[in-house]
Amino acid sequence: MNSTDLTTMTPAKMIERIGMAKFPQDLTLADRRLLATAAITYGFDPLMGEISIYQGRPFVSIDGRYRKAQETNKLDGVESRPATKQERTDWQIPDGDYFFRAEVYVKGVTRPFVGWGRVRESEPKPGSNKPGDTTSTYKPVQSNPQRMAEKRAEAQALRKAFSIPLPSFEDIGTPEVQVQVVNVETGEITDAPLVPKGESAKKGDGAPEPEKPLHIDMEW
């Protein structure tokens, strides 16, 4: 479906469409309503995995960003590559991390929009959820971390080039995606990374485990 069809859809029809997706059983009614509102507002298709809810927030997939960019008829190409040794040094990227650069070209714009994508060596690995569990919370990071780093770079560049102020699915689990954490004793509000289901935050970073984690199959 194109953006016009999606943005003119009624909330009831959009919720019905959400019900046909892979993950609706994991969403509360409030989640479905929020997802329907975001999908209609920005013209994303939840059935095709372009937008979903994770820990109560809407996230856009790289496929959704690509379609929206192509619909503008202004996208003039995307190029991505691993970062050079000098770029890794400049960004202080340690050995073991994947680091990519992406450039999005827009017709009528003289210079490309640049995005950087990184997968840290410490990101989810098999069996990180529970003892004996061989599945990953975030399967694309586990199965193809290099491609995930490339996707993160592309998503960042596409977000700069075609402004859609929603976070990207590909960034879940990175420090770039923040949640606000309130210290109940002092009232202090701090930002902490939004970590995937079952992943404990590092000691001292203030990120709590979600009370009701969603079980979304990320391997779309």
Coordinates of N, CA and C in Angstrom, one line a residue:
M1 N 0.8 -1.2 0.0 CA 0.0 0.0 0.0 C 0.9 1.2 0.0
N2 N 0.4 2.3 -0.7 CA 1.2 3.6 -0.6 C 0.7 4.4 0.5
S3 N 1.5 5.5 0.7 CA 1.3 6.4 1.9 C -0.1 7.0 1.9
T4 N -0.6 7.3 0.7 CA -2.0 8.0 0.6 C -3.0 7.0 1.2
D5 N -3.0 5.8 0.8 CA -3.9 4.8 1.2 C -3.8 4.6 2.8
L6 N -2.6 4.6 3.3 CA -2.4 4.4 4.7 C -2.8 5.6 5.5
T7 N -2.5 6.8 5.1 CA -2.8 8.0 5.9 C -4.3 8.3 5.9
T8 N -5.0 7.7 4.9 CA -6.5 8.0 4.9 C -7.3 6.8 5.5
M9 N -6.6 5.8 6.0 CA -7.3 4.7 6.6 C -7.8 5.1 7.9
T10 N -9.0 4.6 8.3 CA -9.6 4.8 9.6 C -8.8 4.1 10.7
P11 N -8.8 4.6 11.9 CA -8.2 3.9 13.0 C -8.6 2.4 13.1
A12 N -9.9 2.2 13.0 CA -10.5 0.8 13.1 C -9.9 -0.1 12.0
K13 N -9.8 0.4 10.8 CA -9.3 -0.4 9.7 C -7.8 -0.6 9.9
M14 N -7.1 0.4 10.5 CA -5.6 0.2 10.7 C -5.4 -0.9 11.8
I15 N -6.2 -0.8 12.9 CA -6.1 -1.8 13.9 C -6.4 -3.2 13.4
E16 N -7.4 -3.3 12.5 CA -7.7 -4.6 11.9 C -6.5 -5.1 11.1
R17 N -5.8 -4.1 10.4 CA -4.6 -4.5 9.6 C -3.5 -5.0 10.5
I18 N -3.3 -4.3 11.7 CA -2.3 -4.7 12.6 C -2.6 -6.1 13.1
G19 N -3.9 -6.4 13.3 CA -4.2 -7.8 13.7 C -3.8 -8.9 12.8
M20 N -3.5 -8.5 11.5 CA -3.1 -9.5 10.5 C -1.5 -9.7 10.5
A21 N -0.8 -8.9 11.3 CA 0.6 -9.0 11.3 C 1.1 -10.1 12.2
K22 N 2.4 -10.3 12.2 CA 3.0 -11.5 12.9 C 2.9 -11.4 14.4
F23 N 2.9 -10.2 14.9 CA 3.1 -10.0 16.4 C 1.9 -9.5 17.2
P24 N 0.6 -9.4 16.6 CA -0.4 -8.7 17.3 C -0.8 -9.3 18.7
Q25 N -0.5 -10.6 18.9 CA -0.8 -11.2 20.2 C 0.0 -10.6 21.3
D26 N 1.2 -10.0 21.0 CA 2.1 -9.4 22.0 C 1.8 -7.9 22.3
L27 N 0.7 -7.4 21.7 CA 0.4 -6.0 21.9 C -0.8 -5.8 22.7
T28 N -0.8 -4.8 23.6 CA -2.0 -4.5 24.4 C -2.9 -3.6 23.5
L29 N -4.1 -3.4 24.0 CA -5.0 -2.5 23.2 C -4.4 -1.1 23.1
A30 N -3.8 -0.6 24.1 CA -3.1 0.7 24.1 C -2.0 0.7 23.0
D31 N -1.2 -0.4 23.0 CA -0.1 -0.5 22.0 C -0.7 -0.4 20.6
R32 N -1.8 -1.2 20.4 CA -2.4 -1.2 19.0 C -2.9 0.2 18.6
R33 N -3.5 0.9 19.5 CA -4.0 2.2 19.2 C -2.9 3.1 18.9
L34 N -1.8 3.1 19.7 CA -0.6 3.9 19.4 C 0.0 3.6 18.1
L35 N 0.1 2.3 17.8 CA 0.7 1.9 16.5 C -0.2 2.3 15.4
A36 N -1.5 2.2 15.5 CA -2.4 2.7 14.5 C -2.3 4.2 14.2
T37 N -2.2 4.9 15.3 CA -2.0 6.4 15.2 C -0.7 6.7 14.5
A38 N 0.4 6.1 14.9 CA 1.7 6.4 14.2 C 1.7 6.0 12.8
A39 N 1.1 4.8 12.5 CA 1.1 4.3 11.1 C 0.3 5.2 10.2
I40 N -0.9 5.7 10.7 CA -1.7 6.6 9.9 C -1.1 8.0 9.7
T41 N -0.5 8.5 10.8 CA 0.2 9.8 10.8 C 1.3 9.8 9.8
Y42 N 2.1 8.8 9.7 CA 3.3 8.9 8.9 C 3.2 8.0 7.6
G43 N 2.1 7.2 7.5 CA 1.9 6.5 6.3 C 2.8 5.2 6.2
F44 N 2.9 4.5 7.3 CA 3.7 3.2 7.3 C 2.7 2.1 7.4
D45 N 3.2 0.9 6.9 CA 2.3 -0.3 6.9 C 2.8 -1.3 7.9
P46 N 2.1 -1.5 9.0 CA 2.5 -2.4 10.0 C 2.4 -3.9 9.6
L47 N 1.5 -4.2 8.6 CA 1.4 -5.5 8.1 C 2.7 -6.0 7.4
M48 N 3.4 -5.0 6.8 CA 4.6 -5.3 6.0 C 5.8 -5.1 6.8
G49 N 5.6 -4.9 8.1 CA 6.8 -4.7 9.0 C 7.5 -3.4 8.9
E50 N 6.8 -2.4 8.4 CA 7.4 -1.1 8.3 C 7.4 -0.3 9.6
I51 N 6.5 -0.6 10.5 CA 6.5 0.1 11.8 C 5.9 -0.9 12.8
S52 N 6.4 -0.8 14.0 CA 5.8 -1.7 15.1 C 6.1 -1.0 16.4
I53 N 5.7 -1.7 17.5 CA 5.8 -1.1 18.8 C 6.8 -2.0 19.6
Y54 N 7.7 -1.4 20.3 CA 8.7 -2.1 21.1 C 8.8 -1.3 22.5
Q55 N 8.4 -2.0 23.5 CA 8.4 -1.4 24.9 C 7.6 -0.1 24.9
G56 N 6.5 -0.1 24.2 CA 5.6 1.0 24.3 C 5.9 2.2 23.4
R57 N 6.9 2.0 22.5 CA 7.3 3.1 21.6 C 7.2 2.6 20.1
P58 N 6.8 3.5 19.2 CA 6.8 3.1 17.8 C 8.2 3.2 17.2
F59 N 8.6 2.2 16.4 CA 9.8 2.1 15.7 C 9.6 1.8 14.2
V60 N 10.4 2.4 13.4 CA 10.3 2.3 11.9 C 11.4 1.4 11.4
S61 N 11.1 0.5 10.5 CA 12.1 -0.4 9.9 C 12.8 0.2 8.7
I62 N 13.9 -0.3 8.4 CA 14.7 0.2 7.2 C 13.8 0.1 5.9
D63 N 13.0 -0.9 5.8 CA 12.1 -1.1 4.6 C 11.1 0.1 4.6
G64 N 10.6 0.5 5.7 CA 9.7 1.6 5.7 C 10.3 2.9 5.3
R65 N 11.5 3.1 5.7 CA 12.3 4.4 5.4 C 12.6 4.4 3.9
Y66 N 12.9 3.2 3.4 CA 13.3 3.1 1.9 C 12.0 3.4 1.1
R67 N 10.9 2.8 1.4 CA 9.7 3.1 0.6 C 9.3 4.5 0.7
K68 N 9.3 5.2 1.9 CA 8.9 6.6 2.0 C 9.9 7.4 1.1
A69 N 11.2 7.1 1.2 CA 12.1 7.9 0.4 C 11.8 7.8 -1.1
Q70 N 11.5 6.5 -1.5 CA 11.3 6.3 -3.0 C 10.0 7.0 -3.4
E71 N 9.0 7.1 -2.5 CA 7.8 7.7 -2.9 C 7.9 9.2 -3.2
T72 N 8.9 9.8 -2.7 CA 9.2 11.3 -2.9 C 9.7 11.5 -4.3
N73 N 10.2 10.5 -5.0 CA 10.8 10.6 -6.3 C 12.0 11.5 -6.3
K74 N 12.6 11.7 -5.1 CA 13.8 12.5 -4.9 C 15.0 11.7 -4.5
L75 N 14.8 10.5 -4.2 CA 15.9 9.6 -3.8 C 16.8 9.3 -5.1
D76 N 18.1 9.6 -5.0 CA 19.0 9.5 -6.1 C 20.0 8.4 -5.9
G77 N 19.8 7.6 -4.9 CA 20.8 6.5 -4.7 C 21.3 6.4 -3.2
V78 N 21.7 5.2 -2.8 CA 22.3 5.0 -1.5 C 23.6 4.2 -1.7
E79 N 24.6 4.7 -1.0 CA 25.9 3.9 -1.1 C 26.4 3.7 0.4
S80 N 26.8 2.5 0.6 CA 27.3 2.2 2.0 C 28.6 1.4 1.9
R81 N 29.4 1.5 2.9 CA 30.7 0.7 2.9 C 31.2 0.6 4.4
P82 N 32.1 -0.3 4.6 CA 32.7 -0.3 6.0 C 33.6 0.9 6.2
A83 N 33.6 1.4 7.4 CA 34.4 2.5 7.7 C 35.9 2.2 7.4
T84 N 36.6 3.2 7.0 CA 38.1 3.1 6.8 C 38.8 3.0 8.2
K85 N 40.1 2.6 8.1 CA 40.8 2.5 9.4 C 40.9 3.9 10.0
Q86 N 41.1 4.9 9.2 CA 41.2 6.3 9.7 C 39.9 6.7 10.4
E87 N 38.8 6.4 9.7 CA 37.5 6.7 10.3 C 37.2 6.0 11.6
R88 N 37.6 4.8 11.7 CA 37.5 4.1 13.0 C 38.3 4.7 14.1
T89 N 39.5 5.2 13.7 CA 40.4 5.8 14.6 C 39.8 7.2 15.1
D90 N 39.2 7.9 14.1 CA 38.6 9.2 14.4 C 37.4 9.1 15.3
W91 N 36.7 8.0 15.1 CA 35.5 7.8 16.0 C 35.8 6.9 17.2
Q92 N 37.0 6.5 17.4 CA 37.4 5.7 18.5 C 36.6 4.4 18.6
I93 N 36.5 3.7 17.5 CA 35.8 2.5 17.4 C 36.8 1.3 17.7
P94 N 36.6 0.5 18.7 CA 37.5 -0.5 19.1 C 37.4 -1.7 18.1
D95 N 38.5 -2.5 18.1 CA 38.5 -3.8 17.3 C 37.4 -4.7 17.9
G96 N 36.7 -5.3 16.9 CA 35.6 -6.2 17.3 C 34.2 -5.6 17.1
D97 N 34.2 -4.3 16.9 CA 32.9 -3.6 16.6 C 32.8 -3.5 15.1
Y98 N 31.6 -3.6 14.6 CA 31.4 -3.3 13.1 C 31.0 -1.8 13.0
F99 N 31.5 -1.2 12.0 CA 31.3 0.3 11.8 C 31.1 0.6 10.3
F100 N 30.0 1.2 9.9 CA 29.7 1.4 8.5 C 29.4 2.9 8.3
R101 N 29.6 3.3 7.1 CA 29.2 4.7 6.6 C 28.3 4.5 5.4
A102 N 27.2 5.3 5.5 CA 26.2 5.3 4.4 C 26.0 6.7 3.9
E103 N 25.8 6.8 2.6 CA 25.5 8.1 1.9 C 24.2 8.0 1.2
V104 N 23.3 9.0 1.4 CA 22.0 9.0 0.7 C 22.0 10.3 -0.2
Y105 N 21.8 10.0 -1.5 CA 21.8 11.1 -2.4 C 20.3 11.5 -2.7
V106 N 20.1 12.8 -2.7 CA 18.8 13.4 -3.0 C 18.9 14.3 -4.2
K107 N 18.0 14.2 -5.1 CA 18.0 15.0 -6.3 C 17.9 16.5 -5.9
G108 N 18.8 17.3 -6.5 CA 18.8 18.7 -6.3 C 19.6 19.2 -5.1
V109 N 20.2 18.2 -4.4 CA 21.1 18.5 -3.2 C 22.5 18.2 -3.6
T110 N 23.4 19.1 -3.4 CA 24.8 19.0 -3.9 C 25.6 17.9 -3.2
R111 N 25.3 17.7 -1.9 CA 26.1 16.8 -1.1 C 25.2 15.7 -0.5
P112 N 25.8 14.5 -0.3 CA 25.0 13.4 0.3 C 24.7 13.6 1.7
F113 N 23.7 13.0 2.2 CA 23.4 12.9 3.7 C 24.2 11.7 4.2
V114 N 25.0 11.9 5.2 CA 25.8 10.8 5.7 C 25.3 10.2 7.0
G115 N 25.3 8.9 7.1 CA 24.9 8.2 8.4 C 26.0 7.2 8.8
W116 N 26.1 7.0 10.0 CA 27.1 6.0 10.6 C 26.3 4.9 11.3
G117 N 26.7 3.7 11.2 CA 26.1 2.6 11.9 C 27.1 1.7 12.5
R118 N 26.8 1.3 13.8 CA 27.8 0.5 14.6 C 27.1 -0.6 15.3
V119 N 27.7 -1.8 15.3 CA 27.2 -2.9 16.1 C 28.4 -3.2 17.0
R120 N 28.2 -3.1 18.3 CA 29.2 -3.3 19.3 C 29.4 -4.8 19.5
E121 N 30.6 -5.2 19.8 CA 30.9 -6.6 20.1 C 30.1 -7.2 21.3
S122 N 29.7 -6.3 22.2 CA 29.0 -6.7 23.4 C 27.5 -6.9 23.2
E123 N 27.0 -6.6 22.0 CA 25.6 -6.7 21.7 C 25.1 -8.2 21.8
P124 N 23.8 -8.4 21.9 CA 23.3 -9.8 22.2 C 23.9 -10.9 21.4
K125 N 24.2 -12.0 22.1 CA 24.7 -13.2 21.6 C 23.8 -14.4 21.9
P126 N 23.9 -15.5 21.2 CA 23.1 -16.7 21.5 C 23.1 -17.1 22.9
G127 N 21.9 -17.4 23.4 CA 21.8 -17.8 24.8 C 21.9 -16.7 25.8
S128 N 21.8 -15.5 25.4 CA 21.9 -14.4 26.4 C 20.7 -14.1 27.2
N129 N 19.5 -14.7 26.8 CA 18.3 -14.4 27.5 C 18.1 -15.3 28.7
K130 N 18.2 -16.6 28.6 CA 18.0 -17.5 29.7 C 19.0 -18.6 29.6
P131 N 19.3 -19.3 30.7 CA 20.2 -20.5 30.6 C 19.6 -21.5 29.6
G132 N 20.4 -22.0 28.7 CA 20.0 -23.0 27.8 C 19.2 -22.4 26.6
D133 N 19.0 -21.1 26.5 CA 18.3 -20.5 25.4 C 19.2 -20.2 24.3
T134 N 19.0 -20.8 23.2 CA 19.9 -20.6 22.0 C 19.3 -19.6 21.0
T135 N 18.2 -19.0 21.4 CA 17.7 -18.0 20.5 C 18.2 -16.6 20.9
S136 N 18.2 -15.7 20.0 CA 18.7 -14.3 20.3 C 17.5 -13.4 20.5
T137 N 17.6 -12.4 21.4 CA 16.6 -11.4 21.5 C 16.4 -10.6 20.2
Y138 N 17.5 -10.4 19.6 CA 17.6 -9.5 18.5 C 18.3 -10.2 17.4
K139 N 17.6 -11.1 16.7 CA 18.2 -12.1 15.8 C 19.1 -11.5 14.7
P140 N 18.8 -10.3 14.0 CA 19.6 -9.8 13.0 C 21.0 -9.4 13.5
V141 N 21.1 -8.9 14.7 CA 22.4 -8.6 15.3 C 23.3 -9.8 15.4
Q142 N 22.6 -10.9 15.9 CA 23.4 -12.2 16.1 C 23.8 -12.8 14.7
S143 N 22.8 -12.9 13.8 CA 23.1 -13.7 12.6 C 23.9 -12.9 11.6
N144 N 23.8 -11.6 11.5 CA 24.5 -10.9 10.5 C 24.8 -9.5 11.1
P145 N 25.8 -9.4 12.0 CA 26.1 -8.1 12.6 C 26.6 -7.1 11.6
Q146 N 27.3 -7.5 10.6 CA 27.9 -6.6 9.6 C 26.7 -5.9 8.8
R147 N 25.7 -6.7 8.4 CA 24.6 -6.1 7.7 C 23.8 -5.2 8.6
M148 N 23.7 -5.6 9.9 CA 23.0 -4.7 10.8 C 23.6 -3.3 11.0
A149 N 25.0 -3.3 11.1 CA 25.7 -2.1 11.1 C 25.4 -1.2 9.9
E150 N 25.4 -1.9 8.7 CA 25.1 -1.2 7.5 C 23.7 -0.6 7.5
K151 N 22.7 -1.4 8.0 CA 21.3 -0.9 8.1 C 21.2 0.3 9.0
R152 N 22.0 0.2 10.1 CA 21.9 1.4 11.0 C 22.4 2.6 10.4
A153 N 23.5 2.5 9.6 CA 24.1 3.6 8.9 C 23.1 4.2 7.8
E154 N 22.4 3.2 7.1 CA 21.5 3.7 6.1 C 20.3 4.3 6.7
A155 N 19.8 3.8 7.8 CA 18.6 4.3 8.5 C 18.9 5.8 9.0
Q156 N 20.1 6.0 9.5 CA 20.5 7.3 10.0 C 20.6 8.3 8.9
A157 N 21.2 7.9 7.7 CA 21.3 8.8 6.6 C 19.9 9.1 6.0
L158 N 19.0 8.0 5.9 CA 17.7 8.3 5.4 C 16.9 9.2 6.3
R159 N 17.1 9.1 7.6 CA 16.3 9.9 8.5 C 16.8 11.4 8.3
K160 N 18.0 11.6 8.1 CA 18.5 13.0 7.8 C 18.0 13.5 6.5
A161 N 18.0 12.7 5.5 CA 17.6 13.1 4.1 C 16.1 13.3 4.0
F162 N 15.3 12.4 4.6 CA 13.8 12.5 4.5 C 13.3 12.4 6.0
S163 N 13.2 13.6 6.5 CA 12.9 13.7 8.0 C 11.6 13.0 8.4
I164 N 11.8 11.9 9.1 CA 10.7 11.2 9.8 C 11.1 11.0 11.2
P165 N 10.6 11.8 12.2 CA 11.2 11.8 13.5 C 10.8 10.6 14.4
L166 N 11.0 9.4 13.9 CA 10.7 8.2 14.7 C 12.0 7.4 14.8
P167 N 12.3 6.8 15.9 CA 13.5 5.9 16.0 C 13.4 4.7 15.1
S168 N 14.5 4.1 14.8 CA 14.6 3.0 13.9 C 14.7 1.7 14.7
F169 N 14.0 0.6 14.1 CA 14.1 -0.7 14.7 C 15.6 -1.2 14.8
E170 N 16.3 -0.8 13.8 CA 17.7 -1.3 13.8 C 18.6 -0.8 14.9
D171 N 18.1 0.3 15.6 CA 18.9 0.9 16.7 C 18.5 0.4 18.0
I172 N 17.5 -0.5 18.1 CA 17.2 -1.0 19.4 C 18.3 -1.8 20.0
G173 N 18.6 -1.4 21.3 CA 19.7 -2.1 22.0 C 21.0 -1.2 22.0
T174 N 21.0 -0.1 21.3 CA 22.1 0.8 21.3 C 21.9 2.0 22.2
P175 N 23.0 2.6 22.7 CA 22.9 3.8 23.5 C 22.2 5.0 22.9
E176 N 22.1 4.9 21.5 CA 21.5 6.0 20.8 C 20.0 6.1 21.0
V177 N 19.4 5.0 21.4 CA 17.9 4.9 21.7 C 17.8 5.0 23.2
Q178 N 17.2 6.1 23.6 CA 17.2 6.4 25.1 C 15.8 6.3 25.6
V179 N 15.7 6.0 26.9 CA 14.4 6.1 27.6 C 14.7 6.9 28.9
Q180 N 13.7 7.6 29.4 CA 13.8 8.4 30.6 C 13.6 7.5 31.8
V181 N 14.6 7.6 32.7 CA 14.5 6.8 34.0 C 14.4 7.7 35.1
V182 N 13.4 7.5 36.0 CA 13.2 8.4 37.2 C 13.7 7.6 38.4
N183 N 14.6 8.3 39.2 CA 15.0 7.7 40.4 C 13.9 8.0 41.5
V184 N 13.3 7.0 42.0 CA 12.1 7.2 42.9 C 12.5 7.8 44.2
E185 N 13.8 7.7 44.6 CA 14.2 8.2 45.8 C 14.6 9.7 45.8
T186 N 15.2 10.1 44.7 CA 15.7 11.5 44.5 C 14.8 12.3 43.6
G187 N 14.0 11.6 42.7 CA 13.3 12.3 41.7 C 14.1 12.7 40.5
E188 N 15.4 12.4 40.4 CA 16.2 12.7 39.3 C 15.8 12.0 38.0
I189 N 15.8 12.7 36.9 CA 15.4 12.1 35.6 C 16.7 12.0 34.8
T190 N 17.0 10.8 34.3 CA 18.2 10.6 33.5 C 17.8 9.8 32.2
D191 N 18.7 9.8 31.2 CA 18.4 9.0 30.0 C 19.3 7.7 30.1
A192 N 18.7 6.6 29.6 CA 19.4 5.4 29.6 C 19.0 4.6 28.3
P193 N 19.9 3.7 27.9 CA 19.6 3.0 26.6 C 18.4 2.1 26.8
L194 N 17.6 2.0 25.7 CA 16.5 1.1 25.6 C 17.1 -0.3 25.2
V195 N 17.1 -1.2 26.1 CA 17.7 -2.5 25.8 C 16.6 -3.5 25.4
P196 N 17.0 -4.5 24.5 CA 16.0 -5.5 24.1 C 15.6 -6.4 25.3
K197 N 14.5 -7.1 25.0 CA 13.9 -8.0 25.9 C 14.9 -9.0 26.5
G198 N 14.9 -9.1 27.8 CA 15.8 -10.1 28.5 C 17.2 -9.7 28.7
E199 N 17.6 -8.5 28.1 CA 19.0 -8.0 28.2 C 19.1 -7.1 29.4
S200 N 20.0 -7.4 30.3 CA 20.2 -6.5 31.5 C 21.1 -5.4 31.1
A201 N 20.8 -4.2 31.6 CA 21.7 -3.1 31.3 C 22.9 -3.2 32.2
K202 N 24.0 -2.6 31.7 CA 25.3 -2.6 32.5 C 25.1 -1.9 33.8
K203 N 25.7 -2.4 34.8 CA 25.6 -1.8 36.2 C 25.9 -0.4 36.2
G204 N 25.0 0.4 36.7 CA 25.3 1.8 36.9 C 24.7 2.7 35.8
D205 N 24.1 2.0 34.7 CA 23.6 2.9 33.6 C 22.2 3.3 33.8
G206 N 21.5 2.7 34.9 CA 20.2 3.2 35.2 C 19.0 2.7 34.4
A207 N 19.3 1.7 33.5 CA 18.2 1.2 32.6 C 17.6 0.0 33.3
P208 N 16.3 0.1 33.5 CA 15.6 -1.0 34.2 C 15.2 -2.1 33.2
E209 N 14.9 -3.3 33.7 CA 14.2 -4.3 32.9 C 12.8 -3.9 32.7
P210 N 12.2 -4.1 31.5 CA 10.8 -3.8 31.3 C 9.9 -4.8 32.1
E211 N 8.8 -4.2 32.6 CA 7.9 -5.1 33.4 C 7.2 -6.1 32.6
K212 N 6.8 -5.7 31.4 CA 6.1 -6.7 30.5 C 6.8 -6.6 29.1
P213 N 7.9 -7.3 28.9 CA 8.6 -7.2 27.7 C 7.8 -7.8 26.5
L214 N 7.9 -7.2 25.4 CA 7.2 -7.7 24.2 C 8.1 -8.8 23.5
H215 N 7.5 -9.7 22.9 CA 8.2 -10.8 22.2 C 8.0 -10.7 20.7
I216 N 8.7 -9.7 20.1 CA 8.6 -9.4 18.7 C 9.6 -10.2 17.9
D217 N 9.2 -10.9 16.9 CA 10.2 -11.6 16.0 C 10.8 -10.5 15.1
M218 N 12.1 -10.2 15.4 CA 12.7 -9.1 14.7 C 13.3 -9.6 13.3
E219 N 13.2 -10.9 13.0 CA 13.8 -11.4 11.8 C 12.8 -11.3 10.6
W220 N 12.4 -10.0 10.3 CA 11.4 -9.8 9.2 C 12.1 -10.1 7.9

